[in-house]
C-alpha atoms as a printed R data frame, in Angstrom:
    type eleno elety resid chain resno       x      y      z
1   ATOM     1    CA   MET     A     1  -0.002 -0.024  0.001
2   ATOM     2    CA   SER     A     2   1.320  3.453 -0.891
3   ATOM     3    CA   LEU     A     3   1.894  6.138  1.731
4   ATOM     4    CA   SER     A     4  -1.059  8.167  0.429
5   ATOM     5    CA   GLY     A     5  -3.307  5.070  0.584
6   ATOM     6    CA   LEU     A     6  -2.194  4.395  4.194
7   ATOM     7    CA   ARG     A     7  -3.001  8.006  5.109
8   ATOM     8    CA   ALA     A     8  -6.455  7.674  3.525
9   ATOM     9    CA   LEU     A     9  -7.071  4.507  5.486
10  ATOM    10    CA   ILE     A    10  -6.045  6.139  8.753
11  ATOM    11    CA   VAL     A    11  -8.279  9.126  8.078
12  ATOM    12    CA   LEU     A    12 -11.193  6.791  7.307
13  ATOM    13    CA   ALA     A    13 -10.596  4.821 10.513
14  ATOM    14    CA   LEU     A    14 -10.437  7.977 12.618
15  ATOM    15    CA   ALA     A    15 -13.663  9.231 11.017
16  ATOM    16    CA   VAL     A    16 -15.363  5.973 11.931
17  ATOM    17    CA   LEU     A    17 -14.119  6.143 15.511
18  ATOM    18    CA   VAL     A    18 -15.180  9.759 15.903
19  ATOM    19    CA   ALA     A    19 -18.642  8.975 14.500
20  ATOM    20    CA   ALA     A    20 -19.006  5.983 16.815
21  ATOM    21    CA   GLY     A    21 -18.001  8.073 19.793
22  ATOM    22    CA   THR     A    22 -20.408 10.807 18.820
23  ATOM    23    CA   LEU     A    23 -23.241  8.355 18.433
24  ATOM    24    CA   ALA     A    24 -22.425  6.701 21.698
25  ATOM    25    CA   HIS     A    25 -22.279 10.042 23.473
26  ATOM    26    CA   ALA     A    26 -25.550 11.117 21.837
27  ATOM    27    CA   SER     A    27 -27.266  7.958 23.103
28  ATOM    28    CA   GLU     A    28 -26.141  8.455 26.666
29  ATOM    29    CA   PRO     A    29 -28.773 10.186 28.920
30  ATOM    30    CA   ASP     A    30 -27.954 13.560 30.396
31  ATOM    31    CA   VAL     A    31 -26.602 13.312 33.967
32  ATOM    32    CA   LEU     A    32 -28.444 15.693 36.281
33  ATOM    33    CA   PRO     A    33 -28.206 16.324 40.054
34  ATOM    34    CA   ALA     A    34 -30.664 14.249 42.038
35  ATOM    35    CA   ARG     A    35 -33.314 16.290 43.850
36  ATOM    36    CA   ILE     A    36 -35.617 15.630 46.773
37  ATOM    37    CA   GLU     A    37 -39.134 16.548 45.753
38  ATOM    38    CA   GLY     A    38 -40.600 19.166 48.067
39  ATOM    39    CA   ALA     A    39 -37.180 20.189 49.450
40  ATOM    40    CA   VAL     A    40 -35.408 23.536 49.239
41  ATOM    41    CA   GLU     A    41 -31.998 24.738 50.348
42  ATOM    42    CA   ILE     A    42 -31.655 28.215 51.879
43  ATOM    43    CA   PRO     A    43 -28.069 29.521 52.232
44  ATOM    44    CA   PHE     A    44 -27.606 32.125 54.932
45  ATOM    45    CA   THR     A    45 -24.887 33.850 56.887
46  ATOM    46    CA   ALA     A    46 -25.170 34.002 60.670
47  ATOM    47    CA   LYS     A    47 -25.475 37.572 61.821
48  ATOM    48    CA   ALA     A    48 -23.688 37.033 65.124
49  ATOM    49    CA   SER     A    49 -20.679 35.077 63.863
50  ATOM    50    CA   GLY     A    50 -20.530 35.846 60.126
51  ATOM    51    CA   GLU     A    51 -20.367 32.096 59.393
52  ATOM    52    CA   ALA     A    52 -22.105 30.515 56.415
53  ATOM    53    CA   PHE     A    53 -24.737 27.801 56.848
54  ATOM    54    CA   ARG     A    54 -27.337 25.977 54.782
55  ATOM    55    CA   LEU     A    55 -30.912 25.455 55.871
56  ATOM    56    CA   LEU     A    56 -32.523 22.346 54.296
57  ATOM    57    CA   VAL     A    57 -36.310 22.311 54.373
58  ATOM    58    CA   TYR     A    58 -38.806 19.612 53.297
59  ATOM    59    CA   ARG     A    59 -42.342 20.928 52.904
60  ATOM    60    CA   PRO     A    60 -45.234 18.467 52.903
61  ATOM    61    CA   GLN     A    61 -47.556 18.431 49.877
62  ATOM    62    CA   GLY     A    62 -50.859 20.262 49.952
63  ATOM    63    CA   LYS     A    63 -52.155 23.027 52.149
64  ATOM    64    CA   ALA     A    64 -50.958 23.479 55.696
65  ATOM    65    CA   PRO     A    65 -53.452 22.731 58.446
66  ATOM    66    CA   PRO     A    66 -54.924 25.745 60.350
67  ATOM    67    CA   GLY     A    67 -52.341 25.464 63.105
68  ATOM    68    CA   GLY     A    68 -49.422 24.945 60.670
69  ATOM    69    CA   TRP     A    69 -47.414 21.838 60.026
70  ATOM    70    CA   PRO     A    70 -45.533 20.290 62.954
71  ATOM    71    CA   VAL     A    71 -41.830 20.713 62.297
72  ATOM    72    CA   LEU     A    72 -38.947 18.361 63.065
73  ATOM    73    CA   TYR     A    73 -35.632 20.208 63.421
74  ATOM    74    CA   SER     A    74 -32.420 18.205 63.046
75  ATOM    75    CA   PHE     A    75 -28.720 18.826 63.617
76  ATOM    76    CA   ASP     A    76 -26.083 17.456 61.166
77  ATOM    77    CA   GLY     A    77 -28.145 18.143 58.046
78  ATOM    78    CA   GLU     A    78 -25.422 16.787 55.767
79  ATOM    79    CA   ASP     A    79 -26.164 13.294 57.114
80  ATOM    80    CA   SER     A    80 -29.714 13.530 58.430
81  ATOM    81    CA   PHE     A    81 -31.802 15.523 55.961
82  ATOM    82    CA   ALA     A    82 -32.239 13.049 53.075
83  ATOM    83    CA   LEU     A    83 -32.996 10.217 55.492
84  ATOM    84    CA   LEU     A    84 -35.546 12.217 57.486
85  ATOM    85    CA   ALA     A    85 -37.222 13.625 54.378
86  ATOM    86    CA   ASP     A    86 -37.648 10.148 52.864
87  ATOM    87    CA   ILE     A    87 -39.143  8.834 56.131
88  ATOM    88    CA   ALA     A    88 -41.437 11.872 56.348
89  ATOM    89    CA   ARG     A    89 -42.690 11.304 52.848
90  ATOM    90    CA   THR     A    90 -43.757  7.792 53.822
91  ATOM    91    CA   LEU     A    91 -45.191  8.536 57.258
92  ATOM    92    CA   ASN     A    92 -46.904 11.708 56.116
93  ATOM    93    CA   GLY     A    93 -49.085  9.694 53.754
94  ATOM    94    CA   LEU     A    94 -50.087  7.434 56.571
95  ATOM    95    CA   ALA     A    95 -50.714 10.382 58.850
96  ATOM    96    CA   ALA     A    96 -52.941 12.140 56.352
97  ATOM    97    CA   ARG     A    97 -55.100  9.044 55.898
98  ATOM    98    CA   THR     A    98 -55.762  8.933 59.657
99  ATOM    99    CA   GLY     A    99 -56.569 12.609 60.022
100 ATOM   100    CA   ARG     A   100 -53.235 13.609 61.442
101 ATOM   101    CA   SER     A   101 -50.998 16.430 60.323
102 ATOM   102    CA   PRO     A   102 -47.988 15.697 58.112
103 ATOM   103    CA   VAL     A   103 -44.605 16.885 59.408
104 ATOM   104    CA   ALA     A   104 -42.091 19.279 57.842
105 ATOM   105    CA   ILE     A   105 -38.379 18.603 58.127
106 ATOM   106    CA   VAL     A   106 -35.729 21.268 58.818
107 ATOM   107    CA   ALA     A   107 -32.008 20.472 59.025
108 ATOM   108    CA   ILE     A   108 -29.098 22.754 59.615
109 ATOM   109    CA   ALA     A   109 -25.941 22.081 57.623
110 ATOM   110    CA   TRP     A   110 -22.590 23.696 56.958
111 ATOM   111    CA   PRO     A   111 -21.683 24.746 53.404
112 ATOM   112    CA   ARG     A   112 -20.664 21.932 51.061
113 ATOM   113    CA   GLY     A   113 -17.062 20.908 51.620
114 ATOM   114    CA   ARG     A   114 -16.741 22.978 54.789
115 ATOM   115    CA   ALA     A   115 -17.976 20.534 57.428
116 ATOM   116    CA   SER     A   116 -15.271 19.231 59.735
117 ATOM   117    CA   VAL     A   117 -14.868 17.293 62.976
118 ATOM   118    CA   ALA     A   118 -13.438 20.357 64.689
119 ATOM   119    CA   ARG     A   119 -16.348 22.537 63.706
120 ATOM   120    CA   ARG     A   120 -18.884 19.972 64.719
121 ATOM   121    CA   VAL     A   121 -17.227 19.359 68.077
122 ATOM   122    CA   TYR     A   122 -17.251 23.058 68.828
123 ATOM   123    CA   ASP     A   123 -20.877 23.689 67.769
124 ATOM   124    CA   MET     A   124 -22.226 20.471 69.330
125 ATOM   125    CA   THR     A   125 -20.743 20.767 72.870
126 ATOM   126    CA   PRO     A   126 -22.192 22.951 75.653
127 ATOM   127    CA   PRO     A   127 -20.021 25.296 77.675
128 ATOM   128    CA   THR     A   128 -18.565 23.606 80.728
129 ATOM   129    CA   GLY     A   129 -20.128 24.115 84.152
130 ATOM   130    CA   ARG     A   130 -16.739 23.915 85.848
131 ATOM   131    CA   ALA     A   131 -15.362 27.021 87.583
132 ATOM   132    CA   ASP     A   132 -12.006 26.691 85.771
133 ATOM   133    CA   GLY     A   133 -13.703 26.652 82.394
134 ATOM   134    CA   VAL     A   134 -11.991 23.424 81.315
135 ATOM   135    CA   HIS     A   135 -14.048 20.506 79.971
136 ATOM   136    CA   VAL     A   136 -13.342 17.014 81.384
137 ATOM   137    CA   MET     A   137 -13.032 14.791 78.304
138 ATOM   138    CA   PRO     A   138 -11.867 11.199 77.636
139 ATOM   139    CA   GLU     A   139  -8.938 10.236 75.527
140 ATOM   140    CA   ARG     A   140  -9.747 10.370 71.787
141 ATOM   141    CA   PRO     A   141  -9.205  7.158 69.812
142 ATOM   142    CA   ASN     A   142  -6.742  8.956 67.473
143 ATOM   143    CA   GLY     A   143  -4.653 10.182 70.398
144 ATOM   144    CA   GLN     A   144  -5.017 13.796 69.260
145 ATOM   145    CA   PRO     A   145  -5.971 16.609 71.634
146 ATOM   146    CA   TRP     A   146  -9.562 17.758 71.623
147 ATOM   147    CA   PRO     A   147 -10.356 20.699 69.337
148 ATOM   148    CA   LYS     A   148 -12.012 23.800 70.766
149 ATOM   149    CA   LEU     A   149 -15.113 22.987 72.765
150 ATOM   150    CA   GLY     A   150 -18.147 24.803 74.137
151 ATOM   151    CA   GLY     A   151 -19.843 26.597 71.239
152 ATOM   152    CA   GLY     A   152 -23.209 24.913 71.783
153 ATOM   153    CA   ASP     A   153 -25.073 27.820 73.354
154 ATOM   154    CA   ALA     A   154 -24.170 30.097 70.442
155 ATOM   155    CA   PHE     A   155 -25.387 27.396 68.024
156 ATOM   156    CA   LEU     A   156 -28.723 27.064 69.860
157 ATOM   157    CA   ALA     A   157 -29.093 30.859 69.847
158 ATOM   158    CA   LEU     A   158 -28.626 30.729 66.065
159 ATOM   159    CA   ILE     A   159 -31.572 28.367 65.827
160 ATOM   160    CA   GLU     A   160 -33.838 30.580 67.915
161 ATOM   161    CA   GLU     A   161 -32.854 33.973 66.472
162 ATOM   162    CA   GLU     A   162 -32.190 33.203 62.806
163 ATOM   163    CA   VAL     A   163 -33.194 29.666 61.777
164 ATOM   164    CA   LYS     A   164 -36.753 29.701 63.131
165 ATOM   165    CA   PRO     A   165 -37.640 32.990 61.356
166 ATOM   166    CA   LEU     A   166 -36.263 31.498 58.101
167 ATOM   167    CA   VAL     A   167 -38.425 28.449 58.629
168 ATOM   168    CA   ARG     A   168 -41.503 30.577 59.163
169 ATOM   169    CA   GLY     A   169 -40.761 32.259 55.859
170 ATOM   170    CA   ALA     A   170 -40.357 28.913 54.067
171 ATOM   171    CA   LEU     A   171 -43.410 27.195 55.601
172 ATOM   172    CA   GLY     A   172 -45.708 30.087 56.362
173 ATOM   173    CA   GLU     A   173 -45.957 32.335 59.359
174 ATOM   174    CA   THR     A   174 -47.903 29.747 61.381
175 ATOM   175    CA   ALA     A   175 -45.902 26.756 62.562
176 ATOM   176    CA   GLY     A   176 -47.203 23.780 64.485
177 ATOM   177    CA   PRO     A   177 -45.535 22.046 67.416
178 ATOM   178    CA   GLN     A   178 -41.763 21.805 66.959
179 ATOM   179    CA   THR     A   179 -39.530 18.871 67.780
180 ATOM   180    CA   LEU     A   180 -35.710 18.882 68.060
181 ATOM   181    CA   PHE     A   181 -33.766 15.777 66.983
182 ATOM   182    CA   GLY     A   182 -30.059 14.912 67.140
183 ATOM   183    CA   HIS     A   183 -27.746 11.900 67.205
184 ATOM   184    CA   SER     A   184 -24.580 11.413 69.266
185 ATOM   185    CA   LEU     A   185 -23.250 14.950 69.973
186 ATOM   186    CA   GLY     A   186 -26.496 16.180 68.420
187 ATOM   187    CA   GLY     A   187 -28.375 14.073 70.970
188 ATOM   188    CA   LEU     A   188 -26.380 15.776 73.725
189 ATOM   189    CA   MET     A   189 -27.405 19.169 72.347
190 ATOM   190    CA   VAL     A   190 -31.059 18.072 72.363
191 ATOM   191    CA   LEU     A   191 -30.731 17.344 76.097
192 ATOM   192    CA   HIS     A   192 -28.842 20.593 76.659
193 ATOM   193    CA   ARG     A   193 -31.595 22.623 74.973
194 ATOM   194    CA   LEU     A   194 -34.189 20.807 77.079
195 ATOM   195    CA   VAL     A   195 -32.536 21.686 80.390
196 ATOM   196    CA   THR     A   196 -31.630 25.290 79.493
197 ATOM   197    CA   ASP     A   197 -34.847 26.348 77.758
198 ATOM   198    CA   PRO     A   198 -37.519 23.598 77.762
199 ATOM   199    CA   GLY     A   199 -40.115 25.844 76.101
200 ATOM   200    CA   SER     A   200 -38.044 26.232 72.923
201 ATOM   201    CA   PHE     A   201 -39.538 23.001 71.538
202 ATOM   202    CA   ALA     A   202 -42.621 20.969 72.325
203 ATOM   203    CA   CYS     A   203 -40.767 17.673 72.066
204 ATOM   204    CA   TYR     A   204 -37.207 16.449 72.146
205 ATOM   205    CA   ALA     A   205 -35.745 13.292 70.506
206 ATOM   206    CA   ALA     A   206 -32.196 12.398 71.686
207 ATOM   207    CA   SER     A   207 -30.562  9.546 69.759
208 ATOM   208    CA   SER     A   208 -27.549  7.915 71.404
209 ATOM   209    CA   PRO     A   209 -26.753 11.140 73.234
210 ATOM   210    CA   SER     A   210 -23.098 11.758 74.166
211 ATOM   211    CA   ILE     A   211 -23.853 12.051 77.862
212 ATOM   212    CA   TRP     A   212 -20.183 11.304 78.618
213 ATOM   213    CA   VAL     A   213 -19.103 14.817 77.501
214 ATOM   214    CA   ASP     A   214 -17.628 16.912 80.324
215 ATOM   215    CA   ASP     A   215 -17.937 14.154 82.927
216 ATOM   216    CA   ARG     A   216 -21.716 13.685 82.382
217 ATOM   217    CA   GLN     A   217 -22.469 17.336 83.043
218 ATOM   218    CA   VAL     A   218 -25.833 17.106 81.227
219 ATOM   219    CA   LEU     A   219 -27.082 14.535 83.807
220 ATOM   220    CA   ALA     A   220 -26.342 16.977 86.654
221 ATOM   221    CA   ASP     A   221 -28.031 19.747 84.707
222 ATOM   222    CA   LEU     A   222 -31.107 17.560 84.117
223 ATOM   223    CA   GLU     A   223 -31.299 16.611 87.753
224 ATOM   224    CA   ARG     A   224 -31.246 20.269 88.810
225 ATOM   225    CA   ALA     A   225 -33.871 21.133 86.186
226 ATOM   226    CA   ILE     A   226 -36.356 18.500 87.409
227 ATOM   227    CA   ALA     A   227 -35.670 19.325 91.056
228 ATOM   228    CA   ARG     A   228 -37.607 22.565 90.503
229 ATOM   229    CA   PRO     A   229 -41.409 22.418 90.838
230 ATOM   230    CA   PRO     A   230 -43.083 21.608 87.513
231 ATOM   231    CA   ALA     A   231 -44.764 24.491 85.700
232 ATOM   232    CA   ALA     A   232 -48.505 24.597 86.492
233 ATOM   233    CA   SER     A   233 -49.495 27.139 83.844
234 ATOM   234    CA   ALA     A   234 -51.495 26.033 80.857
235 ATOM   235    CA   ASP     A   235 -49.195 28.201 78.779
236 ATOM   236    CA   ALA     A   236 -46.270 25.950 79.728
237 ATOM   237    CA   PRO     A   237 -47.183 22.450 78.555
238 ATOM   238    CA   VAL     A   238 -45.094 19.518 79.652
239 ATOM   239    CA   PRO     A   239 -42.425 18.795 77.003
240 ATOM   240    CA   GLY     A   240 -42.043 15.342 75.489
241 ATOM   241    CA   LEU     A   241 -38.648 13.598 75.658
242 ATOM   242    CA   ARG     A   242 -37.726 10.363 73.799
243 ATOM   243    CA   VAL     A   243 -34.249  8.879 74.348
244 ATOM   244    CA   THR     A   244 -32.996  5.977 72.239
245 ATOM   245    CA   VAL     A   245 -29.719  4.103 72.110
246 ATOM   246    CA   GLY     A   246 -28.307  1.067 70.324
247 ATOM   247    CA   GLY     A   247 -28.134 -2.001 72.551
248 ATOM   248    CA   ALA     A   248 -24.678 -2.918 71.180
249 ATOM   249    CA   GLU     A   249 -23.113  0.506 71.622
250 ATOM   250    CA   GLU     A   250 -20.876 -0.655 74.480
251 ATOM   251    CA   GLU     A   251 -19.673 -3.758 72.605
252 ATOM   252    CA   PHE     A   252 -16.255 -3.975 70.916
253 ATOM   253    CA   GLY     A   253 -17.373 -5.237 67.539
254 ATOM   254    CA   PRO     A   254 -15.681 -6.562 64.372
255 ATOM   255    CA   GLN     A   255 -15.318 -3.080 62.847
256 ATOM   256    CA   ASP     A   256 -13.555 -1.835 65.999
257 ATOM   257    CA   ALA     A   257 -11.193 -4.799 65.958
258 ATOM   258    CA   ARG     A   258 -10.063 -3.767 62.474
259 ATOM   259    CA   ALA     A   259  -8.513 -0.566 63.847
260 ATOM   260    CA   GLY     A   260  -5.125 -2.394 64.006
261 ATOM   261    CA   GLU     A   261  -2.741 -0.703 66.386
262 ATOM   262    CA   GLY     A   262  -5.557  1.647 67.442
263 ATOM   263    CA   ALA     A   263  -7.814 -1.160 68.582
264 ATOM   264    CA   GLU     A   264  -6.990 -0.784 72.271
265 ATOM   265    CA   ALA     A   265  -7.570  2.965 72.102
266 ATOM   266    CA   ARG     A   266 -10.880  2.227 70.466
267 ATOM   267    CA   ARG     A   267 -11.735 -0.237 73.216
268 ATOM   268    CA   ARG     A   268 -10.980  2.424 75.898
269 ATOM   269    CA   TRP     A   269 -13.103  4.949 73.963
270 ATOM   270    CA   ILE     A   270 -16.131  2.625 73.940
271 ATOM   271    CA   ALA     A   271 -15.734  1.848 77.631
272 ATOM   272    CA   ASN     A   272 -15.316  5.524 78.594
273 ATOM   273    CA   ASN     A   273 -18.354  6.641 76.587
274 ATOM   274    CA   ALA     A   274 -20.581  4.038 78.290
275 ATOM   275    CA   MET     A   275 -23.417  4.900 75.857
276 ATOM   276    CA   VAL     A   276 -25.951  2.397 77.114
277 ATOM   277    CA   THR     A   277 -25.035  2.727 80.805
278 ATOM   278    CA   ASN     A   278 -25.387  6.499 80.603
279 ATOM   279    CA   ALA     A   279 -28.677  6.358 78.687
280 ATOM   280    CA   ARG     A   280 -30.054  3.987 81.345
281 ATOM   281    CA   ALA     A   281 -28.874  6.350 84.081
282 ATOM   282    CA   LEU     A   282 -30.796  9.201 82.422
283 ATOM   283    CA   ALA     A   283 -33.921  7.026 82.114
284 ATOM   284    CA   ALA     A   284 -33.639  6.023 85.790
285 ATOM   285    CA   LEU     A   285 -33.244  9.670 86.799
286 ATOM   286    CA   VAL     A   286 -36.353 10.739 84.922
287 ATOM   287    CA   ALA     A   287 -38.352  7.803 86.290
288 ATOM   288    CA   GLU     A   288 -37.366  8.657 89.834
289 ATOM   289    CA   LYS     A   289 -37.630 12.427 89.830
290 ATOM   290    CA   GLY     A   290 -39.143 13.631 86.550
291 ATOM   291    CA   GLU     A   291 -42.854 13.146 87.187
292 ATOM   292    CA   GLY     A   292 -44.781 16.201 86.064
293 ATOM   293    CA   HIS     A   293 -41.737 17.615 84.266
294 ATOM   294    CA   LEU     A   294 -41.530 15.371 81.162
295 ATOM   295    CA   ARG     A   295 -43.579 13.040 79.002
296 ATOM   296    CA   PHE     A   296 -40.805 10.475 78.727
297 ATOM   297    CA   SER     A   297 -40.141  7.390 76.644
298 ATOM   298    CA   TYR     A   298 -36.967  5.324 76.347
299 ATOM   299    CA   GLU     A   299 -35.919  2.505 73.993
300 ATOM   300    CA   GLU     A   300 -32.853  0.387 73.331
301 ATOM   301    CA   TYR     A   301 -32.484 -1.006 69.806
302 ATOM   302    CA   GLU     A   302 -31.351 -4.561 70.332
303 ATOM   303    CA   GLY     A   303 -28.113 -5.457 68.551
304 ATOM   304    CA   ARG     A   304 -27.709 -1.992 66.992
305 ATOM   305    CA   THR     A   305 -24.429 -0.073 67.076
306 ATOM   306    CA   HIS     A   306 -23.881  3.632 67.377
307 ATOM   307    CA   GLN     A   307 -23.968  4.052 63.596
308 ATOM   308    CA   THR     A   308 -26.913  1.790 62.788
309 ATOM   309    CA   SER     A   309 -29.121  2.985 65.669
310 ATOM   310    CA   ARG     A   310 -29.228  6.411 64.046
311 ATOM   311    CA   ILE     A   311 -31.391  5.015 61.205
312 ATOM   312    CA   LEU     A   312 -33.987  3.592 63.551
313 ATOM   313    CA   ALA     A   313 -33.857  6.734 65.669
314 ATOM   314    CA   ALA     A   314 -34.645  8.874 62.604
315 ATOM   315    CA   LEU     A   315 -37.769  6.776 61.924
316 ATOM   316    CA   ASP     A   316 -38.811  7.181 65.533
317 ATOM   317    CA   ALA     A   317 -38.115 10.920 65.478
318 ATOM   318    CA   VAL     A   318 -40.391 11.575 62.505
319 ATOM   319    CA   GLN     A   319 -43.173  9.578 64.116
320 ATOM   320    CA   PHE     A   320 -42.527 11.313 67.456
321 ATOM   321    CA   ALA     A   321 -42.885 14.730 65.766
322 ATOM   322    CA   ILE     A   322 -46.235 13.695 64.242
323 ATOM   323    CA   ASP     A   323 -47.414 12.423 67.608
324 ATOM   324    CA   CYS     A   324 -46.170 15.591 69.300
325 ATOM   325    CA   ALA     A   325 -48.779 17.541 67.346
326 ATOM   326    CA   GLU     A   326 -51.643 15.740 69.090
């Protein structure tokens, strides 16, 4: 074959390949971002701190009831929102068929790519009650010092002063009973909000709360709160509290054993956190002294770990928020 003939063959082959690629590309469907029907994202900047946040809101279908939709607020929106919204879509249909009000979902998240362990630890831990201002904390599994702690009150103030007005704008000026949900450190913040300002929400759902933070300070705070006489005013209804925990959260499981050289540190971490023991201590405290202060329920999810219990707790929280409206 001559050189000119070889060139012609190569050109023809390239033309065929280009055409095949074009056809293949043309036959591929367009790739679009997945969306949650009924959900919106509202970026905002906190006035007090200047920090950026995202507010994720799921709005039920149809017209709001006269008293407004009940609202379930959640921490850790990056992880919780899609799960809660999907559960709400299922349970809302069941609620509507039985004459009950569907629930709206609100989750607070940091901007995409800007969430971090350090930021979460700061926002999800209360200030210490110790006179020296130093939190009492266990050894971390990674051996690193704890990041800055104690920004929880500022984060809760953000919810009251800025998030709730945004929610009223997204759902309508009238809002039904509001429930606060959180897992782990978020569960701790649920309890902290309950003992510092119980009227902020009608109901509280604490999933696997990190009671161990600051030498179980939240238990001491709760005991002081329920030592006071319960409110007798009709304008101060008794708040609901549901606490859940995985029954296997104090077990050293197969995933923990895979930590290699860090396995022993992981074992100490699990023992120090005492998730089930502390949750039971809270339940016992409320049973002994909380009469008239709380409408309380407690559940252990048999065989569930700290990670897997969150899924069941999310299901419970949505149902709890629907029930809270009654």
